[in-house]
Short mmCIF file of C-alpha atoms in Angstrom, two decimals:
data_model
loop_
_atom_site.label_atom_id
_atom_site.label_comp_id
_atom_site.label_asym_id
_atom_site.label_seq_id
_atom_site.Cartn_x
_atom_site.Cartn_y
_atom_site.Cartn_z
CA UNK R 402 16.55 2.36 -6.06
CA UNK R 403 14.07 3.54 -3.48
CA UNK R 404 12.09 6.45 -4.85
CA UNK R 405 10.09 7.01 -1.67
CA UNK R 406 11.91 6.91 1.64
CA UNK R 407 10.76 6.98 5.21
CA UNK R 408 14.01 7.23 7.10
CA UNK R 409 12.58 6.79 10.57
CA UNK R 410 11.46 3.20 11.13
CA UNK R 411 9.79 4.10 14.41
CA UNK R 412 8.48 7.03 16.44
CA UNK R 413 7.23 7.21 20.01
CA UNK R 414 5.05 10.09 21.18
CA UNK R 415 3.12 10.92 24.33
CA UNK R 416 -0.65 11.07 24.10
CA UNK R 417 -1.87 14.59 23.39
CA UNK R 418 1.38 15.70 21.78
CA UNK R 419 2.09 16.16 18.09
CA UNK R 420 3.32 13.28 15.93
CA UNK R 421 5.34 14.21 12.86
CA UNK R 422 6.07 11.53 10.29
CA UNK R 423 8.40 12.33 7.44
CA UNK R 424 8.80 11.13 3.89
CA UNK R 425 11.28 12.00 1.13
CA UNK R 426 11.05 11.24 -2.56
CA UNK R 427 13.47 11.42 -5.44
CA UNK R 428 11.29 11.34 -8.55
CA UNK R 429 10.33 14.89 -9.60
CA UNK R 430 7.54 13.44 -11.74
CA UNK R 431 5.53 12.46 -8.66
CA UNK R 432 2.49 14.70 -8.45
CA UNK R 433 0.18 13.00 -5.99
CA UNK R 434 1.00 11.82 -2.51
CA UNK R 435 -0.91 9.73 -0.01
CA UNK R 436 -0.58 8.51 3.55
CA UNK R 437 -1.88 5.14 4.64
CA UNK R 438 -2.25 3.69 8.12
CA UNK R 439 -1.88 -0.01 8.81
CA UNK R 440 -2.86 -1.98 11.89
CA UNK R 441 -1.52 -5.52 12.44
CA UNK R 442 -3.32 -8.22 10.47
CA UNK R 443 -5.21 -5.63 8.41
CA UNK R 444 -4.67 -4.03 5.04
CA UNK R 445 -3.44 -0.44 4.75
CA UNK R 446 -6.23 2.11 5.01
CA UNK R 447 -6.21 5.45 3.24
CA UNK R 448 -5.69 8.40 5.55
CA UNK R 449 -5.06 11.62 3.62
CA UNK R 450 -3.65 12.77 0.31
CA UNK R 451 -2.25 15.88 -1.34
CA UNK R 452 -1.80 16.99 -4.91
CA UNK R 453 1.40 18.68 -6.00
CA UNK R 454 -0.51 21.87 -6.73
CA UNK R 455 -1.02 22.31 -2.98
CA UNK R 456 1.39 22.56 -0.10
CA UNK R 457 -1.01 21.65 2.69
CA UNK R 458 -4.08 19.54 3.19
CA UNK R 459 -5.93 19.16 6.45
CA UNK R 460 -8.49 16.63 7.65
CA UNK R 461 -9.39 16.81 11.30
CA UNK R 462 -6.38 15.90 13.40
CA UNK R 463 -4.33 15.02 10.33
CA UNK R 464 -2.43 17.51 8.18
CA UNK R 465 -0.09 16.72 5.33
CA UNK R 466 2.52 19.24 4.22
CA UNK R 467 4.31 19.10 0.89
CA UNK R 468 7.60 20.85 0.13
CA UNK R 469 8.20 20.28 -3.56
CA UNK R 470 11.57 22.02 -3.69
CA UNK R 471 12.88 19.74 -0.96
CA UNK R 472 10.97 16.72 -2.29
CA UNK R 473 9.66 16.19 1.21
CA UNK R 474 6.30 15.61 2.77
CA UNK R 475 5.22 15.18 6.34
CA UNK R 476 2.17 14.04 8.22
CA UNK R 477 1.22 15.84 11.41
CA UNK R 478 -1.18 14.29 13.90
CA UNK R 479 -2.46 16.66 16.57
CA UNK R 480 -3.32 15.68 19.21
CA UNK R 481 -1.97 12.14 19.07
CA UNK R 482 -4.14 9.41 20.55
CA UNK R 483 -3.27 5.83 21.58
CA UNK R 484 -5.52 4.57 18.76
CA UNK R 485 -3.17 6.24 16.28
CA UNK R 486 -0.52 3.64 17.10
CA UNK R 487 0.06 1.89 13.77
CA UNK R 488 2.44 1.69 10.83
CA UNK R 489 2.21 4.71 8.54
CA UNK R 490 3.16 4.48 4.87
CA UNK R 491 3.62 7.36 2.51
CA UNK R 492 3.05 6.72 -1.18
CA UNK R 493 3.56 8.67 -4.37
CA UNK R 494 2.15 8.58 -7.85
CA UNK R 495 3.35 10.02 -11.15
CA UNK R 496 0.03 9.67 -12.89
CA UNK R 497 -2.09 12.64 -11.90
CA UNK R 498 -5.63 12.24 -13.11
CA UNK R 499 -5.10 8.62 -14.05
CA UNK R 500 -5.19 5.44 -12.09
CA UNK R 501 -1.59 4.45 -11.91
CA UNK R 502 0.69 2.66 -9.59
CA UNK R 503 1.74 3.95 -6.22
CA UNK R 504 5.27 3.75 -4.91
CA UNK R 505 5.32 3.13 -1.16
CA UNK R 506 7.87 3.99 1.47
CA UNK R 507 9.06 1.40 3.96
CA UNK R 508 6.75 2.63 6.69
CA UNK R 509 7.14 4.24 10.12
CA UNK R 510 5.78 2.57 13.22
CA UNK R 511 4.13 5.12 15.47
CA UNK R 512 3.57 4.37 19.13
CA UNK R 513 1.44 6.78 21.11
CA UNK R 514 1.88 6.26 24.83
CA UNK R 515 -1.00 6.98 27.20
CA UNK V 724 -20.62 -1.15 1.25
CA UNK V 725 -18.23 -4.09 0.98
CA UNK V 726 -14.57 -3.32 0.66
CA UNK V 727 -11.99 -5.36 -1.20
CA UNK V 728 -12.43 -9.03 -0.41
CA UNK V 729 -9.54 -11.47 -0.38
CA UNK V 730 -9.47 -15.19 0.14
CA UNK V 731 -8.11 -17.15 1.78
CA UNK V 732 -6.98 -15.03 4.73
CA UNK V 733 -4.32 -17.56 5.65
CA UNK V 734 -2.63 -20.23 3.58
CA UNK V 735 -0.06 -22.77 4.67
CA UNK V 736 1.35 -24.99 1.98
CA UNK V 737 4.38 -27.10 1.20
CA UNK V 738 7.13 -26.15 -1.19
CA UNK V 739 6.29 -27.11 -4.74
CA UNK V 740 2.55 -26.83 -4.35
CA UNK V 741 0.39 -24.48 -6.36
CA UNK V 742 -1.11 -21.53 -4.50
CA UNK V 743 -4.03 -19.44 -5.74
CA UNK V 744 -4.99 -16.18 -4.09
CA UNK V 745 -8.30 -14.52 -4.89
CA UNK V 746 -9.54 -10.97 -4.90
CA UNK V 747 -12.85 -9.25 -5.42
CA UNK V 748 -12.41 -5.50 -5.95
CA UNK V 749 -14.84 -2.80 -4.89
CA UNK V 750 -17.75 -2.65 -7.26
CA UNK V 751 -17.29 0.10 -9.84
CA UNK V 752 -13.53 0.30 -9.46
CA UNK V 753 -11.66 -0.19 -12.72
CA UNK V 754 -8.13 -0.75 -11.48
CA UNK V 755 -6.80 -3.64 -9.43
CA UNK V 756 -3.40 -4.04 -7.83
CA UNK V 757 -1.55 -6.97 -6.29
CA UNK V 758 1.09 -6.20 -3.64
CA UNK V 759 3.42 -8.29 -1.54
CA UNK V 760 4.65 -7.23 1.88
CA UNK V 761 7.80 -8.67 3.44
CA UNK V 762 10.07 -7.46 6.19
CA UNK V 763 12.97 -7.10 3.81
CA UNK V 764 11.30 -5.36 0.86
CA UNK V 765 8.30 -3.66 2.44
CA UNK V 766 5.20 -3.19 0.34
CA UNK V 767 5.97 -3.85 -3.30
CA UNK V 768 3.68 -3.77 -6.31
CA UNK V 769 3.58 -7.02 -8.26
CA UNK V 770 1.12 -6.25 -11.05
CA UNK V 771 -1.82 -4.03 -11.81
CA UNK V 772 -4.80 -4.16 -14.13
CA UNK V 773 -6.84 -1.40 -15.66
CA UNK V 774 -10.24 -2.40 -17.07
CA UNK V 775 -9.23 -6.07 -16.68
CA UNK V 776 -6.11 -5.62 -18.82
CA UNK V 777 -2.65 -6.10 -17.25
CA UNK V 778 -0.83 -2.76 -17.49
CA UNK V 779 2.40 -3.30 -15.59
CA UNK V 780 3.72 -6.66 -14.42
CA UNK V 781 7.31 -5.55 -13.93
CA UNK V 782 7.08 -6.32 -10.24
CA UNK V 783 6.23 -9.97 -10.73
CA UNK V 784 9.30 -11.73 -9.32
CA UNK V 785 9.56 -14.57 -11.80
CA UNK V 786 7.67 -16.88 -14.10
CA UNK V 787 6.33 -18.86 -11.19
CA UNK V 788 3.96 -15.97 -10.55
CA UNK V 789 0.97 -15.27 -12.77
CA UNK V 790 -2.13 -13.11 -12.39
CA UNK V 791 -5.42 -12.97 -14.21
CA UNK V 792 -8.47 -10.78 -14.19
CA UNK V 793 -11.18 -12.55 -16.19
CA UNK V 794 -13.81 -9.96 -15.34
CA UNK V 795 -14.27 -6.70 -13.44
CA UNK V 796 -15.17 -8.42 -10.19
CA UNK V 797 -12.52 -11.09 -9.82
CA UNK V 798 -8.77 -11.56 -9.98
CA UNK V 799 -6.36 -14.34 -9.06
CA UNK V 800 -2.68 -14.45 -8.25
CA UNK V 801 -1.13 -17.85 -8.73
CA UNK V 802 2.23 -19.17 -7.60
CA UNK V 803 3.34 -22.44 -9.18
CA UNK V 804 5.47 -23.99 -7.84
CA UNK V 805 5.62 -22.21 -4.51
CA UNK V 806 8.89 -21.76 -2.60
CA UNK V 807 9.62 -20.84 1.04
CA UNK V 808 10.84 -17.39 -0.04
CA UNK V 809 7.34 -16.65 -1.33
CA UNK V 810 6.12 -16.51 2.26
CA UNK V 811 4.66 -13.04 2.75
CA UNK V 812 1.42 -11.14 3.09
CA UNK V 813 -0.23 -10.55 -0.27
CA UNK V 814 -2.58 -7.60 -0.61
CA UNK V 815 -5.06 -6.78 -3.29
CA UNK V 816 -6.19 -3.17 -3.78
CA UNK V 817 -8.61 -1.47 -6.12
CA UNK V 818 -9.18 2.09 -7.25
CA UNK V 819 -11.48 4.08 -9.47
CA UNK V 820 -14.56 6.19 -9.06
CA UNK V 821 -14.48 9.70 -7.59
CA UNK V 822 -11.02 9.54 -6.05
CA UNK V 823 -9.42 7.51 -8.77
CA UNK V 824 -5.88 7.56 -7.46
CA UNK V 825 -6.73 6.40 -3.95
CA UNK V 826 -6.28 2.68 -3.62
CA UNK V 827 -8.36 0.69 -1.17
CA UNK V 828 -6.75 -2.42 0.22
CA UNK V 829 -8.14 -5.77 1.18
CA UNK V 830 -7.23 -7.47 4.47
CA UNK V 831 -4.47 -9.51 2.85
CA UNK V 832 -3.60 -13.19 2.55
CA UNK V 833 -0.86 -14.41 4.83
CA UNK V 834 1.03 -17.12 2.95
CA UNK V 835 3.45 -19.53 4.56
CA UNK V 836 5.34 -21.95 2.34
CA UNK V 837 7.07 -24.71 4.29
#
């Protein structure tokens, strides 16, 4: 029973273009969502997050959109750079305001071609 | 500011041997998480602690796995006896402080059981 799904295992984008990574969830109790980036042989690093009271959060080149009715979130990277090539995980939590466990998606491998 | 520290970074052992993985969380964080990453199952939560107390160990695969957190700055994950199917990358993460729901990951321990 996968509560957080990233249906695209991989994505290839040209440098300078937009990268859009998608994530779907099934649990309506989730109220906090995060994106992590992972390079080979390193641990996941936090990228950006969004609370369920918002529908958009922006940080530089990275923007996360949340569509609660569709139980869908996406990460936009504009413009994409070769250094963005990594595995991206979305994660969700049902413990707003508390330190609880995160449920991770399977990850999407992004390749940004020069 | 030191991040989450894990040791060893790599471990190769023979089936049946005891394996102990170590983690030092970020100072001031009050929650600690152990994850396992495999190709088949992705990133899965094994157990997490809040204020040194185990809160949820439902992800621990079986009795061969045990975890302890004797104090706020140290945790261990032990596998006894180890089996080849335990081969994976094990991550430790901690959270707490200002952004309490954001987990910060260590570099991981790559375990190979022969």
